[in-house]
Coordinates of C-alpha atoms and ligand atoms in Angstrom, one line a residue:
X1 CA -44.6 38.3 53.0
X2 CA -43.6 37.5 49.5
X3 CA -39.9 37.4 48.7
X4 CA -38.8 39.2 45.6
X5 CA -35.6 37.4 45.0
X6 CA -36.2 34.8 42.2
X7 CA -35.3 31.2 42.9
X8 CA -32.1 31.3 40.8
X9 CA -30.9 34.3 42.7
X10 CA -31.5 32.5 46.0
X11 CA -29.7 29.4 44.7
X12 CA -26.7 31.4 43.6
X13 CA -26.7 33.4 46.8
X14 CA -26.6 30.3 49.0
X15 CA -23.8 28.9 46.9
X16 CA -21.8 32.1 47.2
X17 CA -22.3 32.3 50.9
X18 CA -21.1 28.7 51.3
X19 CA -18.0 29.3 49.1
X20 CA -17.1 32.4 51.2
X21 CA -17.4 30.3 54.3
X22 CA -15.3 27.4 52.9
X23 CA -12.7 29.6 51.2
X24 CA -12.4 32.6 53.6
X25 CA -14.0 32.1 56.9
X26 CA -12.8 28.5 57.7
X27 CA -9.2 29.2 56.6
X28 CA -9.1 32.3 58.7
X29 CA -10.6 30.7 61.7
X30 CA -8.5 27.5 61.6
X31 CA -6.8 26.1 58.4
X32 CA -7.5 25.8 54.7
X33 CA -9.8 23.0 53.8
X34 CA -8.0 20.2 51.9
X35 CA -9.0 20.0 48.2
X36 CA -10.9 16.7 48.3
X37 CA -12.9 17.7 51.4
X38 CA -13.7 21.0 49.8
X39 CA -15.1 19.1 46.8
X40 CA -17.4 17.2 49.1
X41 CA -18.5 20.3 50.9
X42 CA -19.5 21.9 47.5
X43 CA -21.3 18.7 46.4
X44 CA -23.2 18.7 49.8
X45 CA -24.1 22.4 49.4
X46 CA -25.4 21.7 45.8
X47 CA -27.5 18.8 47.1
X48 CA -28.9 21.1 49.8
X49 CA -29.7 23.8 47.2
X50 CA -31.5 21.2 45.0
X51 CA -33.6 20.1 48.0
X52 CA -34.5 23.7 48.7
X53 CA -35.6 24.5 45.1
X54 CA -37.6 21.4 45.0
X55 CA -39.3 21.9 48.4
X56 CA -42.5 23.4 46.9
X57 CA -44.2 22.9 43.6
X58 CA -44.0 26.6 42.8
X59 CA -40.2 26.8 43.5
X60 CA -39.6 23.8 41.3
X61 CA -41.8 25.0 38.4
X62 CA -39.8 28.3 38.5
X63 CA -36.5 26.5 38.7
X64 CA -37.1 24.1 35.8
X65 CA -38.5 26.8 33.4
X66 CA -35.2 27.8 31.8
X67 CA -34.2 24.1 31.3
X68 CA -37.6 23.4 29.8
X69 CA -37.2 26.4 27.5
X70 CA -33.8 25.3 26.4
X71 CA -35.0 21.8 25.6
X72 CA -38.4 22.6 24.0
X73 CA -38.4 26.1 22.7
X74 CA -38.4 26.7 18.9
X75 CA -37.0 29.6 17.1
X76 CA -33.9 31.1 15.5
X77 CA -32.1 31.5 18.8
X78 CA -33.3 28.5 20.8
X79 CA -32.2 25.8 18.4
X80 CA -28.6 26.8 17.8
X81 CA -28.2 27.5 21.5
X82 CA -29.5 24.0 22.3
X83 CA -27.0 22.5 19.9
X84 CA -24.2 24.4 21.4
X85 CA -25.1 23.4 24.9
X86 CA -25.3 19.7 24.0
X87 CA -21.9 19.8 22.3
X88 CA -20.2 21.9 25.0
X89 CA -21.4 20.0 27.9
X90 CA -19.7 16.6 27.2
X91 CA -16.6 18.5 26.1
X92 CA -16.4 20.4 29.4
X93 CA -17.0 17.3 31.5
X94 CA -14.5 15.3 29.4
X95 CA -11.9 18.0 29.7
X96 CA -12.4 18.2 33.5
X97 CA -12.0 14.5 34.1
X98 CA -8.9 14.2 31.8
X99 CA -7.1 17.2 33.3
X100 CA -8.0 18.5 36.7
X101 CA -9.6 15.5 38.2
X102 CA -7.1 13.0 36.7
X103 CA -4.6 13.9 39.4
X104 CA -0.9 13.2 39.0
X105 CA 1.7 10.7 40.0
X106 CA 4.2 13.3 40.9
X107 CA 5.5 13.6 44.5
X108 CA 4.4 16.7 46.3
X109 CA 6.6 19.6 45.3
X110 CA 9.4 21.2 47.3
X111 CA 13.0 20.3 47.6
X112 CA 13.9 17.5 49.8
X113 CA 17.3 16.7 51.2
X114 CA 18.5 13.3 50.1
X115 CA 21.5 13.2 52.4
X116 CA 20.5 15.2 55.5
X117 CA 22.8 16.1 58.3
X118 CA 22.9 13.1 60.6
X119 CA 22.4 13.5 64.3
X120 CA 25.6 13.7 66.4
X121 CA 24.6 10.7 68.5
X122 CA 21.9 8.2 68.4
X123 CA 20.1 5.9 70.8
X124 CA 20.6 2.3 69.5
X125 CA 18.4 0.0 71.5
X126 CA 18.9 2.0 74.6
X127 CA 22.7 2.5 74.1
X128 CA 24.0 5.9 73.2
X129 CA 26.3 5.8 70.2
X130 CA 28.3 9.0 69.6
X131 CA 28.5 9.1 65.8
X132 CA 31.1 11.9 65.9
X133 CA 33.6 9.5 67.5
X134 CA 33.1 6.8 65.0
X135 CA 35.5 7.8 62.3
X136 CA 35.6 4.4 60.5
X137 CA 33.8 1.1 60.9
X138 CA 35.0 -0.3 64.2
X139 CA 35.2 -3.8 62.6
X140 CA 38.0 -2.6 60.3
X141 CA 40.4 -2.6 63.3
X142 CA 40.0 -6.4 63.7
X143 CA 42.0 -7.3 60.6
X144 CA 42.1 -11.0 61.4
X145 CA 38.3 -11.2 61.1
X146 CA 37.7 -8.7 58.4
X147 CA 37.0 -11.3 55.7
X148 CA 34.7 -13.2 58.1
X149 CA 32.8 -10.1 59.0
X150 CA 32.4 -9.0 55.4
X151 CA 31.1 -12.5 54.5
X152 CA 28.6 -12.2 57.3
X153 CA 27.6 -8.8 55.9
X154 CA 27.1 -10.5 52.5
X155 CA 24.8 -13.1 54.0
X156 CA 22.8 -10.4 55.8
X157 CA 22.5 -8.4 52.6
X158 CA 21.1 -11.2 50.6
X159 CA 18.7 -12.2 53.4
X160 CA 17.4 -8.6 54.0
X161 CA 18.4 -5.9 51.6
X162 CA 18.5 -7.3 48.0
X163 CA 14.7 -7.3 47.7
X164 CA 14.9 -3.6 47.3
X165 CA 18.5 -2.6 46.7
X166 CA 19.0 -5.4 44.1
X167 CA 21.2 -8.4 43.4
X168 CA 23.9 -6.2 42.0
X169 CA 23.5 -3.4 44.7
X170 CA 22.2 -1.1 41.9
X171 CA 18.9 -0.3 43.5
X172 CA 17.0 -2.6 41.1
X173 CA 15.5 -5.2 43.5
X174 CA 12.3 -7.0 42.9
X175 CA 10.3 -4.5 44.9
X176 CA 12.2 -1.4 43.7
X177 CA 9.6 -0.3 41.1
X178 CA 6.9 -0.1 43.8
X179 CA 8.7 2.5 45.8
X180 CA 9.0 6.3 45.5
X181 CA 11.6 7.4 46.4
X182 CA 13.4 4.4 44.9
X183 CA 15.8 2.3 46.9
X184 CA 19.3 3.7 46.9
X185 CA 21.7 2.5 44.1
X186 CA 24.9 1.7 46.0
X187 CA 26.9 1.4 42.8
X188 CA 26.2 5.0 41.9
X189 CA 28.8 7.6 42.9
X190 CA 26.1 9.7 44.5
X191 CA 25.3 7.4 47.4
X192 CA 27.6 5.4 49.7
X193 CA 30.8 6.6 47.9
X194 CA 30.0 10.1 49.2
X195 CA 29.0 9.0 52.7
X196 CA 30.8 8.1 55.9
X197 CA 30.3 4.7 57.5
X198 CA 28.7 6.4 60.6
X199 CA 26.2 8.0 58.3
X200 CA 25.3 4.6 56.9
X201 CA 25.1 3.2 60.4
X202 CA 22.6 5.9 61.3
X203 CA 20.5 5.4 58.1
X204 CA 20.4 1.6 58.4
X205 CA 19.6 1.7 62.1
X206 CA 16.8 4.3 61.8
X207 CA 15.6 3.8 58.2
X208 CA 13.0 6.0 56.5
X209 CA 11.1 6.8 59.7
X210 CA 14.3 8.2 61.2
X211 CA 14.8 10.8 58.5
X212 CA 14.6 14.4 59.8
X213 CA 12.2 17.1 58.7
X214 CA 14.5 18.3 56.0
X215 CA 14.0 15.1 54.1
X216 CA 10.2 15.3 54.3
X217 CA 7.7 15.1 52.6
X218 CA 8.6 11.7 51.3
X219 CA 7.7 8.2 52.3
X220 CA 10.9 6.2 52.3
X221 CA 10.3 2.4 52.5
X222 CA 13.7 1.9 54.0
X223 CA 13.1 -0.2 57.1
X224 CA 14.3 0.5 60.7
X225 CA 17.0 -2.2 60.9
X226 CA 17.7 -1.7 64.6
X227 CA 14.6 -3.7 65.1
X228 CA 16.2 -6.8 63.5
X229 CA 20.0 -6.3 63.6
X230 CA 22.4 -5.8 66.5
X231 CA 25.2 -3.2 66.3
X232 CA 27.8 -5.6 64.9
X233 CA 25.5 -6.9 62.2
X234 CA 24.9 -3.3 60.9
X235 CA 28.7 -2.8 60.8
X236 CA 29.1 -6.1 58.9
X237 CA 26.6 -5.2 56.2
X238 CA 28.3 -1.8 55.8
X239 CA 31.6 -3.7 55.3
X240 CA 30.0 -5.7 52.5
X241 CA 28.5 -2.7 50.8
X242 CA 31.9 -1.0 50.4
X243 CA 33.8 -4.2 49.6
X244 CA 31.3 -5.3 46.9
X245 CA 31.0 -1.9 45.2
X246 CA 34.7 -1.1 45.5
X247 CA 33.8 2.4 46.8
X248 CA 35.8 3.9 49.6
X249 CA 33.8 5.3 52.5
X250 CA 34.2 9.0 53.2
X251 CA 36.4 9.6 56.3
X252 CA 35.1 12.4 58.4
X253 CA 37.4 15.1 59.8
X254 CA 36.7 16.6 63.2
X255 CA 33.6 18.9 62.9
X256 CA 32.8 17.8 59.3
X257 CA 30.0 15.5 59.7
X258 CA 27.4 16.4 57.1
X259 CA 26.2 13.9 54.6
X260 CA 27.4 15.8 51.7
Ligands
HEC1 C1 11.6 -2.3 51.6 C2 12.7 -1.9 50.7 C3 14.1 -1.7 51.4 C4 14.8 -2.7 52.0 C5 14.4 -4.2 52.3 C6 16.1 -2.1 52.4 N1 16.1 -0.8 52.0 FE1 17.6 0.6 52.1 N2 16.5 2.0 51.3 C7 15.2 1.8 50.7 C8 14.8 3.0 50.1 C9 13.5 3.2 49.4 C10 15.8 4.0 50.2 C11 15.9 5.4 49.7 C12 15.2 6.4 50.6 C13 16.0 6.6 51.9 O1 17.1 7.1 51.8 O2 15.4 6.4 52.9 C14 16.9 3.3 51.0 C15 18.1 3.9 51.4 C16 19.1 3.2 52.0 C17 20.4 3.8 52.4 C18 20.7 5.3 52.3 C19 21.6 5.5 51.0 C20 21.9 7.0 50.8 O3 22.4 7.3 49.8 O4 21.5 7.8 51.7 C21 21.2 2.8 52.9 C22 22.6 3.0 53.4 C23 20.4 1.6 52.9 N3 19.1 1.9 52.3 C24 20.8 0.4 53.3 C25 20.0 -0.8 53.4 C26 20.5 -2.0 53.9 C27 21.9 -2.3 54.5 C28 19.4 -2.9 53.9 C29 19.4 -4.3 54.4 C30 19.8 -4.5 55.8 C31 18.3 -2.2 53.3 N4 18.7 -0.9 53.0 C32 17.1 -2.7 53.0 C33 14.5 0.7 50.8 C34 14.9 -0.5 51.3

C-alpha cells in the first residue's frame, strides 16, 4: 500500500506528535520537563526524523528536492528568495544564541526572606537550646571576663569569618565576590543591628543549610559552625561582632521572636 502523505508531512507530523507528548502528555502524567532536557528531547527527535527521511533513496530524494531547488533554481523568484534565506539564517541563529540561549546570571525569581523567623529551640550537638529563653548573650552576665571573651571572639572571627565577611566586617572578604547571596555586611544597619543575639546564635550554628523553606531558593555559602565551634565560642564571636561594629543587639520581648 502506497502512502499518500508526502515525506515533509510525515516529518512535521512526527515532530508535532513528539511535542504534544513532551509538552502535554508528560506534564499531565508526571511533571513538566525541565528546559534543558526538553531541548535534548527535541534534538533527539529531529535526529530520529532525519534518520527516517534518509532511510530509503526515494524518501531522501523527495526530502532534498526543495533544498536543491532553493540552491540551484534560476528565475525571478528563486534568486531573491535564496539571497533572503542566506541573510536571514545567520541572523536568526545569531539572535538565538545572543538572547535565548545566552542564559542569565540572575538568581531564580521569587521573593526570599533574608531574615526568616528562627525556630523556638534548636538542637546544638545533641543539646536542646531554647532560643526563647535566651534574651541576651549569656556571656554578658560574666562582666569580669567580658573583655576576655570578646577578645576570644575577635581571634575566632579572624581565623574563620573574615574570608567572607571581611577585615572590616563589611561583607567584603576575599571570597565575597564569588558568592550569591553575598556574605552579610555586619556594619550595615540592616543586619545584626536589627537582630537578637539568639537569632545570630541560630544562624551561626546552623549556617546556610539551616535556613528554612521561606529563605529558599538560594544557596547561602554560610557554613554550619556547630561543626567547628562549641556553644561558648559562638557566643564569643557574637560579642565581638557587636563590640566591633558598635551596634546594639535587639533585645527580644516575650513572644516577639521574629528576625525582623
Ligand atoms: C564561606 C563564606 C562565609 C564564611 C567563612 C562565614 N560566612 Fe557568615 N554568611 C555568609 C553568607 C554568604 C551569608 C549570607 C547568606 C545567609 O544569610 O546565609 C552569611 C550570613 C551570616 C549571618 C547572618 C546575617 C544576617 O543578617 O542574617 C551571620 C550572623 C554570619 N554570617 C556570621 C558568620 C560568622 C560569625 C562567621 C565565622 C564564624 C561566618 N559568618 C563565616 C558566608 C560566610
